PDB file of N, CA, C and O in Angstrom:
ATOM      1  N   UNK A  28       0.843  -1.174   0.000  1.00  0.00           N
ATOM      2  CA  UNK A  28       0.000   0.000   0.000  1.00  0.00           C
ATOM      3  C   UNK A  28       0.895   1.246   0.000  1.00  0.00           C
ATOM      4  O   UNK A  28       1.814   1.296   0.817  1.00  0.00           O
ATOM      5  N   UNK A  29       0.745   1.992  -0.634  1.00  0.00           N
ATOM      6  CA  UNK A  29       1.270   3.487  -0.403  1.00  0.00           C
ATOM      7  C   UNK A  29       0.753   4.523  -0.042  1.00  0.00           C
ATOM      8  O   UNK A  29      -0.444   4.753  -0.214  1.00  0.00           O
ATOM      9  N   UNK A  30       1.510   5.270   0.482  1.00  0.00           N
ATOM     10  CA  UNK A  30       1.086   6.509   1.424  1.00  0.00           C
ATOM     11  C   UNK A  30       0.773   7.494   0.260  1.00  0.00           C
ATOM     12  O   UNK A  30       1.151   7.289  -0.894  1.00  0.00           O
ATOM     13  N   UNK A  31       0.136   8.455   0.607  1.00  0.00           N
ATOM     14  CA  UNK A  31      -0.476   9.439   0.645  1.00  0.00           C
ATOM     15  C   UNK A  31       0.709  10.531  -0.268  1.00  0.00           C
ATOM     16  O   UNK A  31       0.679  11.044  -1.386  1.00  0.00           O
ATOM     17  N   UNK A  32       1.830  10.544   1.020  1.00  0.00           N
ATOM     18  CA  UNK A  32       2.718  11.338   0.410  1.00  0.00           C
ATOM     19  C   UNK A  32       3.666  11.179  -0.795  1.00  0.00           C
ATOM     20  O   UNK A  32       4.569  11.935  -1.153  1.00  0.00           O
ATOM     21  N   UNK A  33       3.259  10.044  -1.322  1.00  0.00           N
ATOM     22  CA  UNK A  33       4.269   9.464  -2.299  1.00  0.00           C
ATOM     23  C   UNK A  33       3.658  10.238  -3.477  1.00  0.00           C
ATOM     24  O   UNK A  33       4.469  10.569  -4.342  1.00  0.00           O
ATOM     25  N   UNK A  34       2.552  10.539  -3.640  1.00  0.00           N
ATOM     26  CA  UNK A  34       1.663  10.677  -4.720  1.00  0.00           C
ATOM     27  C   UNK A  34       1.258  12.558  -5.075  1.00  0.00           C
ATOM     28  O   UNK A  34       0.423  13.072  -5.818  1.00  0.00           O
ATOM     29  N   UNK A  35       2.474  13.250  -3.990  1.00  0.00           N
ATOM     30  CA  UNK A  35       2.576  14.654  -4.193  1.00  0.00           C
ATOM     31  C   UNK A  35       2.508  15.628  -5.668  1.00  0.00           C
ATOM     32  O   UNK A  35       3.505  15.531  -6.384  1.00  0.00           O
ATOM     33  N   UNK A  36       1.875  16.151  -5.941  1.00  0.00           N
ATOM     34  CA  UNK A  36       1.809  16.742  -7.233  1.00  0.00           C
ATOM     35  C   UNK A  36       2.565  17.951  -6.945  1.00  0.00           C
ATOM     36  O   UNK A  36       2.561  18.508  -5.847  1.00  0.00           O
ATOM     37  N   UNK A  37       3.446  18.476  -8.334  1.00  0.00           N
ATOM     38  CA  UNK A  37       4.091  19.719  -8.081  1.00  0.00           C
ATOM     39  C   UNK A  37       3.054  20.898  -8.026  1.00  0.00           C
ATOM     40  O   UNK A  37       3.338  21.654  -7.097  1.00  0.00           O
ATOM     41  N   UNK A  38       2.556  21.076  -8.339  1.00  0.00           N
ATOM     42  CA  UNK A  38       1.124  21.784  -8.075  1.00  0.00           C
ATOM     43  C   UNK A  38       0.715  21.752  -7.246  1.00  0.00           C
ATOM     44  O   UNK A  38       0.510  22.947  -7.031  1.00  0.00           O
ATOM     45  N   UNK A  39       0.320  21.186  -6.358  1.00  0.00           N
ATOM     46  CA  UNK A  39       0.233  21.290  -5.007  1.00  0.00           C
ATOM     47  C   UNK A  39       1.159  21.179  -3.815  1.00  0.00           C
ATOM     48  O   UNK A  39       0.752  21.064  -2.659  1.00  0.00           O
ATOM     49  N   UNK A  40       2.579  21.227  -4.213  1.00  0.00           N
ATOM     50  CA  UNK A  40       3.910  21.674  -3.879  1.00  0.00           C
ATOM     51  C   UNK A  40       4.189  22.894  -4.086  1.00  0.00           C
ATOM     52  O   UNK A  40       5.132  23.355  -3.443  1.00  0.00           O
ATOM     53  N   UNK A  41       3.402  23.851  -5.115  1.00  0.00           N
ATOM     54  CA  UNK A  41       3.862  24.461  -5.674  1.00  0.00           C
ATOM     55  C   UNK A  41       2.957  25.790  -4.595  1.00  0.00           C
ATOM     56  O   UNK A  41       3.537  26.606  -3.878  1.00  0.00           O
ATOM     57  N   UNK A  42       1.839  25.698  -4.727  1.00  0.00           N
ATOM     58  CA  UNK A  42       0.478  26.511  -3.703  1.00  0.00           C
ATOM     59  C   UNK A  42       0.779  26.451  -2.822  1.00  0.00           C
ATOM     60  O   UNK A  42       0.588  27.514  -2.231  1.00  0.00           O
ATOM     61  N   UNK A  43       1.514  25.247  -1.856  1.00  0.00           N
ATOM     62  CA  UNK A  43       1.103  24.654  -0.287  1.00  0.00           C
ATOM     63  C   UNK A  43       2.761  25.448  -0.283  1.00  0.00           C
ATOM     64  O   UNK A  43       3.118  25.326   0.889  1.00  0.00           O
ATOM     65  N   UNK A  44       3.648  26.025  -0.889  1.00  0.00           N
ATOM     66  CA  UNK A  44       4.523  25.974  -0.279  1.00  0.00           C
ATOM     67  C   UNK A  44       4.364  27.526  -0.387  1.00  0.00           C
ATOM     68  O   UNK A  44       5.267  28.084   0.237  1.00  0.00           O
ATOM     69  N   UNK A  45       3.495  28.396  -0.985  1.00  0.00           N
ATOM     70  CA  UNK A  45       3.327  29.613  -1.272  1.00  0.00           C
ATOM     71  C   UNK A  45       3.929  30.530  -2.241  1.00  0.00           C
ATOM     72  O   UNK A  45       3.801  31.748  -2.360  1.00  0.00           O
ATOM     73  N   UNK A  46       4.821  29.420  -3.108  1.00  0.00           N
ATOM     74  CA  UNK A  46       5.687  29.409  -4.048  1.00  0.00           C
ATOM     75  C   UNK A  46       4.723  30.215  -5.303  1.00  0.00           C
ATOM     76  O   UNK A  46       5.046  31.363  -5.607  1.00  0.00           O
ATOM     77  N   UNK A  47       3.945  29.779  -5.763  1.00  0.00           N
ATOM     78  CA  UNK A  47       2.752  30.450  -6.213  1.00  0.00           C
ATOM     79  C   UNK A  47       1.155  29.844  -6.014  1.00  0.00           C
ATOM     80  O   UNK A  47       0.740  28.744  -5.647  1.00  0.00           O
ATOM     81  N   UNK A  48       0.285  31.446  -6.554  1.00  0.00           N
ATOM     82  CA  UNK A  48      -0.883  31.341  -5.832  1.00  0.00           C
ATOM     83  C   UNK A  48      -1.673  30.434  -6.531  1.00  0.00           C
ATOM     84  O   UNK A  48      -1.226  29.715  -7.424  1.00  0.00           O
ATOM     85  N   UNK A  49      -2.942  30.440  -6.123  1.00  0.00           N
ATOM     86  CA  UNK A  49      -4.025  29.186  -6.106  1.00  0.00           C
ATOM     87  C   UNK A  49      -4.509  29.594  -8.071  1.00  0.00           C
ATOM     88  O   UNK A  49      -4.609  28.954  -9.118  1.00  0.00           O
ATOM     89  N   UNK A  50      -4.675  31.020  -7.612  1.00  0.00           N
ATOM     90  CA  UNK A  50      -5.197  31.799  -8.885  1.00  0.00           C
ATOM     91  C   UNK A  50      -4.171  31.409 -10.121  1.00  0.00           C
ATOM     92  O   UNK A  50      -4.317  30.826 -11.196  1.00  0.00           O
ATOM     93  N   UNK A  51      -3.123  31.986  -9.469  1.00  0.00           N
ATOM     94  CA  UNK A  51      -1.492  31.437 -10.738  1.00  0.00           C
ATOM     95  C   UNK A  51      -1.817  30.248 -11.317  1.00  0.00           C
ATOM     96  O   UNK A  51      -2.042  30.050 -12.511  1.00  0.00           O
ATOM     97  N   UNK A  52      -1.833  29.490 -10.448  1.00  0.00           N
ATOM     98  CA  UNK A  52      -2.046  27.817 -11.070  1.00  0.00           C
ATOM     99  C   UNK A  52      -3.135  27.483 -11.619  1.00  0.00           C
ATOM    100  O   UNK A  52      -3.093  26.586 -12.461  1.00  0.00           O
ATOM    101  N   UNK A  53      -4.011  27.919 -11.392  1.00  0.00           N
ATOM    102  CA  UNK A  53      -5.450  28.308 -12.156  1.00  0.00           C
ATOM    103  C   UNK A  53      -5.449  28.653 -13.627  1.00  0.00           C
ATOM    104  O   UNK A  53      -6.022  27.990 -14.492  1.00  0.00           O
ATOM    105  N   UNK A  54      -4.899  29.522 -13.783  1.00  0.00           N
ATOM    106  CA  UNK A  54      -4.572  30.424 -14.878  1.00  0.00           C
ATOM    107  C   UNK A  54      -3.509  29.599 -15.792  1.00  0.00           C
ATOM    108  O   UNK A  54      -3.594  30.050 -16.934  1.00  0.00           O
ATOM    109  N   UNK A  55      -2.529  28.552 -15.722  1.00  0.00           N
ATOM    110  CA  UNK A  55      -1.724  28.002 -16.241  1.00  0.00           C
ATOM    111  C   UNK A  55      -2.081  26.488 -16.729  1.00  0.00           C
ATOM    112  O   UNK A  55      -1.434  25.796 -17.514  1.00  0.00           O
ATOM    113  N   UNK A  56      -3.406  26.136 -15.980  1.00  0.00           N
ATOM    114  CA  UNK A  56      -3.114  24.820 -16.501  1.00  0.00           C
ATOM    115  C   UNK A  56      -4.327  24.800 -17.360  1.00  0.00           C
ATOM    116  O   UNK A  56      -4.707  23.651 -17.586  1.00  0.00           O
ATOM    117  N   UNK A  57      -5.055  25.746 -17.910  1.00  0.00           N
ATOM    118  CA  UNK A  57      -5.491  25.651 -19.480  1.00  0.00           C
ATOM    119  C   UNK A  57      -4.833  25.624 -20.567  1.00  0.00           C
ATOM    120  O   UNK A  57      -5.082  25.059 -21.632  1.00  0.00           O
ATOM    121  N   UNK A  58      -3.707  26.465 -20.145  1.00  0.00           N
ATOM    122  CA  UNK A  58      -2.449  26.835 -21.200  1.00  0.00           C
ATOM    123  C   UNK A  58      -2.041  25.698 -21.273  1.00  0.00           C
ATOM    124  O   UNK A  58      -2.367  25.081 -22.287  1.00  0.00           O
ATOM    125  N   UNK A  59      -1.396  25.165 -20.497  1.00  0.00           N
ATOM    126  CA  UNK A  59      -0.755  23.910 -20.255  1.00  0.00           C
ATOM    127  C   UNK A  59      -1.373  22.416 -21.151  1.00  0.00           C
ATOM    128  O   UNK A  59      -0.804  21.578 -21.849  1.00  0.00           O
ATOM    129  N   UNK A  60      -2.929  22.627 -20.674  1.00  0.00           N
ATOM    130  CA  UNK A  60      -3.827  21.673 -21.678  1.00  0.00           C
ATOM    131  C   UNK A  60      -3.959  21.795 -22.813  1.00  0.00           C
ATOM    132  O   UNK A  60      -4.080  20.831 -23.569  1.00  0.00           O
ATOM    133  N   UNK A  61      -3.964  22.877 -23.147  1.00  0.00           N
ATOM    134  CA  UNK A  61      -4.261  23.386 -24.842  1.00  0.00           C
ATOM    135  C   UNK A  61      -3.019  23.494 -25.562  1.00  0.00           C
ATOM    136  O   UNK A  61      -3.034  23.555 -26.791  1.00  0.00           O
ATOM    137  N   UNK A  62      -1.816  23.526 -24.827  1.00  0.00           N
ATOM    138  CA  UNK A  62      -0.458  23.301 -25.565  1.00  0.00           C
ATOM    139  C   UNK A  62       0.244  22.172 -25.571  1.00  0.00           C
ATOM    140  O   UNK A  62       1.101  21.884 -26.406  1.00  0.00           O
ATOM    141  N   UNK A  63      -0.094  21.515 -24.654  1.00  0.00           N
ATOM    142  CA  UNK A  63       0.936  19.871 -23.933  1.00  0.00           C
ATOM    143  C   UNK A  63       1.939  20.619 -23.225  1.00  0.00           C
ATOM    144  O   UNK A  63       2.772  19.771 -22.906  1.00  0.00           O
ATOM    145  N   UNK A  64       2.323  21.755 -22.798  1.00  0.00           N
ATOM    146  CA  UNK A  64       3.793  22.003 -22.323  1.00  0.00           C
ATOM    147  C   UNK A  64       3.204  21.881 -20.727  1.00  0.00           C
ATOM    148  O   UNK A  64       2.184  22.329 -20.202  1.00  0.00           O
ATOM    149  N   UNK A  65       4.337  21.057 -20.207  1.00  0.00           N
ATOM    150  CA  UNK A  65       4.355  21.016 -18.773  1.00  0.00           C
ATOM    151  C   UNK A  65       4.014  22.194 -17.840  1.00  0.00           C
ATOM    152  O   UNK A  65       4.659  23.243 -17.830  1.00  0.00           O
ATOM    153  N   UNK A  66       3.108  21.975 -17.175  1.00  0.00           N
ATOM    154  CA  UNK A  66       2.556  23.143 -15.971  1.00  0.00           C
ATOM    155  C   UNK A  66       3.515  24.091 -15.835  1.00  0.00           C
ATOM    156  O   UNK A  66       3.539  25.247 -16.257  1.00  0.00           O
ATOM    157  N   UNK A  67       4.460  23.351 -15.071  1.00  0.00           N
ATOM    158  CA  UNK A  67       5.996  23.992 -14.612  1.00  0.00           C
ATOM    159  C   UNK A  67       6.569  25.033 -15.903  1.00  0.00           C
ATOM    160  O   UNK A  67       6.636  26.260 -15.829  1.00  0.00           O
ATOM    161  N   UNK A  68       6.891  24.326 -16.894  1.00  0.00           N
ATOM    162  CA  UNK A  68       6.810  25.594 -17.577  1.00  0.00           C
ATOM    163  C   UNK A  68       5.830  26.231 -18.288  1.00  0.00           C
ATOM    164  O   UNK A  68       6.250  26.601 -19.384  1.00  0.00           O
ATOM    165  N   UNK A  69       4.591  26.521 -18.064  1.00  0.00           N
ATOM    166  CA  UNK A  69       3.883  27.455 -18.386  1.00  0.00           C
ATOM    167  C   UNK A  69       4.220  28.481 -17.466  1.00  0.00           C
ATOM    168  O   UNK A  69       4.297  29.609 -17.954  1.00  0.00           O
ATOM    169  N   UNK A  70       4.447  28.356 -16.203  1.00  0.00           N
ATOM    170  CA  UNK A  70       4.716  28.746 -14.709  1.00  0.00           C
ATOM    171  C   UNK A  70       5.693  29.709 -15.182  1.00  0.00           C
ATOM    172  O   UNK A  70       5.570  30.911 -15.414  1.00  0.00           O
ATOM    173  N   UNK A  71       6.702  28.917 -15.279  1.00  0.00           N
ATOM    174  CA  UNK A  71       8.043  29.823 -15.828  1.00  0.00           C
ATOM    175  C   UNK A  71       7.637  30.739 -16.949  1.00  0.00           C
ATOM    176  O   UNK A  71       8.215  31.804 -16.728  1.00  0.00           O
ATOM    177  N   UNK A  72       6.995  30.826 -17.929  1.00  0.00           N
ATOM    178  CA  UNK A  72       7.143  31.279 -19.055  1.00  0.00           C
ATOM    179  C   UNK A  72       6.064  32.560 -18.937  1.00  0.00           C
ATOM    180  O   UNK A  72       6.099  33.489 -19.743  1.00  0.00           O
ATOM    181  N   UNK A  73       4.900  32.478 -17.599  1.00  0.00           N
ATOM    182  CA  UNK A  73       3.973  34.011 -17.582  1.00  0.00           C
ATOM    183  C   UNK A  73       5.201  34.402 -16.378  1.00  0.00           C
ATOM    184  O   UNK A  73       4.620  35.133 -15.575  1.00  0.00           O
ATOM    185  N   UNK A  74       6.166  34.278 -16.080  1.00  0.00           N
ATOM    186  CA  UNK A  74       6.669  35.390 -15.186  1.00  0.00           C
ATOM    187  C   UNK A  74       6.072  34.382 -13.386  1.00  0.00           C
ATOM    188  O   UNK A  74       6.471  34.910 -12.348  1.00  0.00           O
ATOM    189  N   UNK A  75       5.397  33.367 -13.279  1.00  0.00           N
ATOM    190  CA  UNK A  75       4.942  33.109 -12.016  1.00  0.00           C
ATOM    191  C   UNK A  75       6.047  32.279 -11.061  1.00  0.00           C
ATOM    192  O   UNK A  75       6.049  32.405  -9.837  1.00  0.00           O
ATOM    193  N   UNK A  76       6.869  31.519 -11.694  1.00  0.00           N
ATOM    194  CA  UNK A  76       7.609  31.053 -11.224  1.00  0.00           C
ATOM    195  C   UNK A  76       9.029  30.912 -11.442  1.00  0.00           C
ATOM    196  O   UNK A  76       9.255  30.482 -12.573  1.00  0.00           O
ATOM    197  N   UNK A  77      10.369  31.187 -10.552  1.00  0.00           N
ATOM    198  CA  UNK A  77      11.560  30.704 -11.444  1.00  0.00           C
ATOM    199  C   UNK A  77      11.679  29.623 -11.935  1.00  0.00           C
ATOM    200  O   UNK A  77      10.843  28.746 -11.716  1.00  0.00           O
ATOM    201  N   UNK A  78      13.039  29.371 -12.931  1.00  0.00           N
ATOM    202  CA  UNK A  78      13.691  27.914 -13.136  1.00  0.00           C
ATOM    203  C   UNK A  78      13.677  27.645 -11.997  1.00  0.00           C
ATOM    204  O   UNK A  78      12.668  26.978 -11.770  1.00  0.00           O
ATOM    205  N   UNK A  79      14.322  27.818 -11.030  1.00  0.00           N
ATOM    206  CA  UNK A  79      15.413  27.838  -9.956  1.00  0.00           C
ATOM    207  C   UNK A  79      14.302  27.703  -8.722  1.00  0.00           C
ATOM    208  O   UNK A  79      14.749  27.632  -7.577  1.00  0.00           O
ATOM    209  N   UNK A  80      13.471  27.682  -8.845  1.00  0.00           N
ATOM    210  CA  UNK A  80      12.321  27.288  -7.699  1.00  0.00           C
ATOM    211  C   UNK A  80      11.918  26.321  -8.390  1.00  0.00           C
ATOM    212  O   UNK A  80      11.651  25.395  -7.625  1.00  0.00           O
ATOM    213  N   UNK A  81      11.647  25.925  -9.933  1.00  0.00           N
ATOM    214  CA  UNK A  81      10.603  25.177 -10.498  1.00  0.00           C
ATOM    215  C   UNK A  81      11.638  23.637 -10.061  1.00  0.00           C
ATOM    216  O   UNK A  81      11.077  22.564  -9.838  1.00  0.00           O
ATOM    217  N   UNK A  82      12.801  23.755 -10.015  1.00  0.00           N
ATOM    218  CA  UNK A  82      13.866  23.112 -10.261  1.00  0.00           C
ATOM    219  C   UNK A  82      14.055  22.163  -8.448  1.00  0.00           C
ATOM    220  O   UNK A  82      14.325  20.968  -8.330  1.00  0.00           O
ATOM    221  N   UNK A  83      13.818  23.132  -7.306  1.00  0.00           N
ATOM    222  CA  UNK A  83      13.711  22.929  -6.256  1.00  0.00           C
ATOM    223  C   UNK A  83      12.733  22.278  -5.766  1.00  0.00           C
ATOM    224  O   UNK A  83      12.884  21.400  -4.917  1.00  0.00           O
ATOM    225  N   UNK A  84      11.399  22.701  -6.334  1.00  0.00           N
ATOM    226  CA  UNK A  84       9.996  21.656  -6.162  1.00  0.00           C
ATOM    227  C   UNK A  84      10.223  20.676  -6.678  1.00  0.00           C
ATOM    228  O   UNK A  84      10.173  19.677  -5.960  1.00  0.00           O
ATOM    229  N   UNK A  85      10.605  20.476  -8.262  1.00  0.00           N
ATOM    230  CA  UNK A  85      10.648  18.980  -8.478  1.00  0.00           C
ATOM    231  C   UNK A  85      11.618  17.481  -7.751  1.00  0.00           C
ATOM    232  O   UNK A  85      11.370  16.276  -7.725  1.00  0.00           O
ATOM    233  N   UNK A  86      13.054  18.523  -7.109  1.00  0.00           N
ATOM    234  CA  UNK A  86      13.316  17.930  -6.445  1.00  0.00           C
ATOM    235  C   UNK A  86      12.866  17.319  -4.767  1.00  0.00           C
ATOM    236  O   UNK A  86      13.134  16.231  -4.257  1.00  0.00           O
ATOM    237  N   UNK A  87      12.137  18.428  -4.235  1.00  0.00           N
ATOM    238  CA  UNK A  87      11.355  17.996  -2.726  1.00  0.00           C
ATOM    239  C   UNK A  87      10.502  17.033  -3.348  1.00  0.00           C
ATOM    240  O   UNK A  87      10.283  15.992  -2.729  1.00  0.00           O
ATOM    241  N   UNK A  88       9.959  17.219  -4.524  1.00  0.00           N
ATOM    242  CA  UNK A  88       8.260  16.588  -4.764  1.00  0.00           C
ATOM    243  C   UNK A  88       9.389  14.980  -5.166  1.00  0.00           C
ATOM    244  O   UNK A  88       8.666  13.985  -5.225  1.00  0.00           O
ATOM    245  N   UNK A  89      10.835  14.666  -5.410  1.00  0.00           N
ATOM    246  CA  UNK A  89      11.549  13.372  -5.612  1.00  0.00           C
ATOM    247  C   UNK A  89      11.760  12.706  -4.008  1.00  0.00           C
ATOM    248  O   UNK A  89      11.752  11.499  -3.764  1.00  0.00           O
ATOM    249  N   UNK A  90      11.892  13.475  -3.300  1.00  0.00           N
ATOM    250  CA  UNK A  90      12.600  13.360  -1.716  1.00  0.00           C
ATOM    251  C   UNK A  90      11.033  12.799  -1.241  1.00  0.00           C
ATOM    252  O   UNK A  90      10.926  11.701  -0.694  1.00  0.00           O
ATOM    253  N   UNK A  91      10.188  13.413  -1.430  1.00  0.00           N
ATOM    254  CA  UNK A  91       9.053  13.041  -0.753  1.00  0.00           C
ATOM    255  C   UNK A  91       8.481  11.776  -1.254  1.00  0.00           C
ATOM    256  O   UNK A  91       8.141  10.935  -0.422  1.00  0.00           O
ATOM    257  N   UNK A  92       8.282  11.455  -2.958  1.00  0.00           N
ATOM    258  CA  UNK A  92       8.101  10.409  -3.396  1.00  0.00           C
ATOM    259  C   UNK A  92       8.737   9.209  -2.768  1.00  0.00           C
ATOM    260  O   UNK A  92       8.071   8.213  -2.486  1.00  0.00           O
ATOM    261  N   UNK A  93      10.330   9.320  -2.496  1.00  0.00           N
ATOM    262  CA  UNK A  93      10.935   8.081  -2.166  1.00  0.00           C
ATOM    263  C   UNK A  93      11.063   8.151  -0.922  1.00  0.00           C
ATOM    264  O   UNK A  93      12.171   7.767  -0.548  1.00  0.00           O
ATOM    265  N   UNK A  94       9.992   8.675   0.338  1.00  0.00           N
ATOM    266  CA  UNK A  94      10.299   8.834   1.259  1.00  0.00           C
ATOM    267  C   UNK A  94      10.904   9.139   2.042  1.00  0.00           C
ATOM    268  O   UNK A  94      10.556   8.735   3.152  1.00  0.00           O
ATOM    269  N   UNK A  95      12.270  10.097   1.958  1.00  0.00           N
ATOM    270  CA  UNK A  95      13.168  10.508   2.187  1.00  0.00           C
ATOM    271  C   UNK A  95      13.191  11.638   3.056  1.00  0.00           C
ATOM    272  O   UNK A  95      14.015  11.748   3.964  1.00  0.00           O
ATOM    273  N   UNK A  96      11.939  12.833   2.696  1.00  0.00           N
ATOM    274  CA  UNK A  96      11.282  13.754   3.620  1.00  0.00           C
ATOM    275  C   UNK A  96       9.421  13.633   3.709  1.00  0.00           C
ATOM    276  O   UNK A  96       8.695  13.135   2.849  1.00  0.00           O
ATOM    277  N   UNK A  97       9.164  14.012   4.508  1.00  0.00           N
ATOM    278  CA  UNK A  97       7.572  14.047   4.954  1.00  0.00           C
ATOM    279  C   UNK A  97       7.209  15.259   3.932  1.00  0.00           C
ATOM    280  O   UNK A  97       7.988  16.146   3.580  1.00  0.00           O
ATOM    281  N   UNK A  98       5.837  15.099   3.530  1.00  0.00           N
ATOM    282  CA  UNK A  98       5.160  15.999   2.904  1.00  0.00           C
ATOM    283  C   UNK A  98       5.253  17.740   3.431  1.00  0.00           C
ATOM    284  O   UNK A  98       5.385  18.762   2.759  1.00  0.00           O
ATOM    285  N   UNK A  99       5.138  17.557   4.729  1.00  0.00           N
ATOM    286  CA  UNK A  99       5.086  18.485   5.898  1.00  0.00           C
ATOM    287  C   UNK A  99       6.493  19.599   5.523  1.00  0.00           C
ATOM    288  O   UNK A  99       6.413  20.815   5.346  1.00  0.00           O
ATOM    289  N   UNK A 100       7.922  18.619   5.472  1.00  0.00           N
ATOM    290  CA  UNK A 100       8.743  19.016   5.707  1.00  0.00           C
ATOM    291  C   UNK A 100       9.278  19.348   4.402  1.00  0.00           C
ATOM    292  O   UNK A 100      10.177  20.188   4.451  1.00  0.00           O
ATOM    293  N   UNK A 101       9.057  19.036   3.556  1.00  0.00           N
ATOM    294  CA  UNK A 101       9.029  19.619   1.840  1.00  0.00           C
ATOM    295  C   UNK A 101       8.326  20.828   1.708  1.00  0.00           C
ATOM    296  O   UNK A 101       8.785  21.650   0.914  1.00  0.00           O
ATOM    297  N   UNK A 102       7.353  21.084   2.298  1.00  0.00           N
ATOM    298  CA  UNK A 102       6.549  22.387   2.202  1.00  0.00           C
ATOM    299  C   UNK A 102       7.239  23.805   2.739  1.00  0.00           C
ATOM    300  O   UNK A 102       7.321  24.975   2.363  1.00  0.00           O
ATOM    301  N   UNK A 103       7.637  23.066   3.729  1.00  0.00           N
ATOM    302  CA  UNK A 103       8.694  23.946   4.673  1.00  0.00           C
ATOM    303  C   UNK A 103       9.599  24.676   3.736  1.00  0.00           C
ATOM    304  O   UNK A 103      10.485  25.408   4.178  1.00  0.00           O
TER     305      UNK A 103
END
């Protein structure tokens, strides 16, 4: 069985960590649908998010997958 936290979306890594807002992410993942380009960089590409943060979530959202840190402590 797997936990909960294994199954973290960067998107909701991305809100929960205040990294960007609810609205931001809102606003990106039509773009995202209607183009195929990854959330993350739609993120990057209106100005909402850096590389360099986008780059940092995907790695907590790896640490948390393989259990390595708690959901909790990735947010942090």
């Amino acid at each position: 069985m797997t936990k909960r936290g294994s199954k973290i979306l960067v998107g909701d890594l991305l809100v929960k960590s205040e990294l960007i807002t609810l609205a931001q992410f809102a606003d990106a993942m039509p773009v995202s649908l209607k183009t195929g380009l990854p959330v993350g960089r739609v993120l990057i590409a209106s100005g909402f998010l850096t590389e360099e943060g986008f780059k940092n979530v995907l790695t907590v959202q790896s640490l948390i997958r393989d259990h390595l840190i708690s959901q909790e402590a990735g947010i942090e």
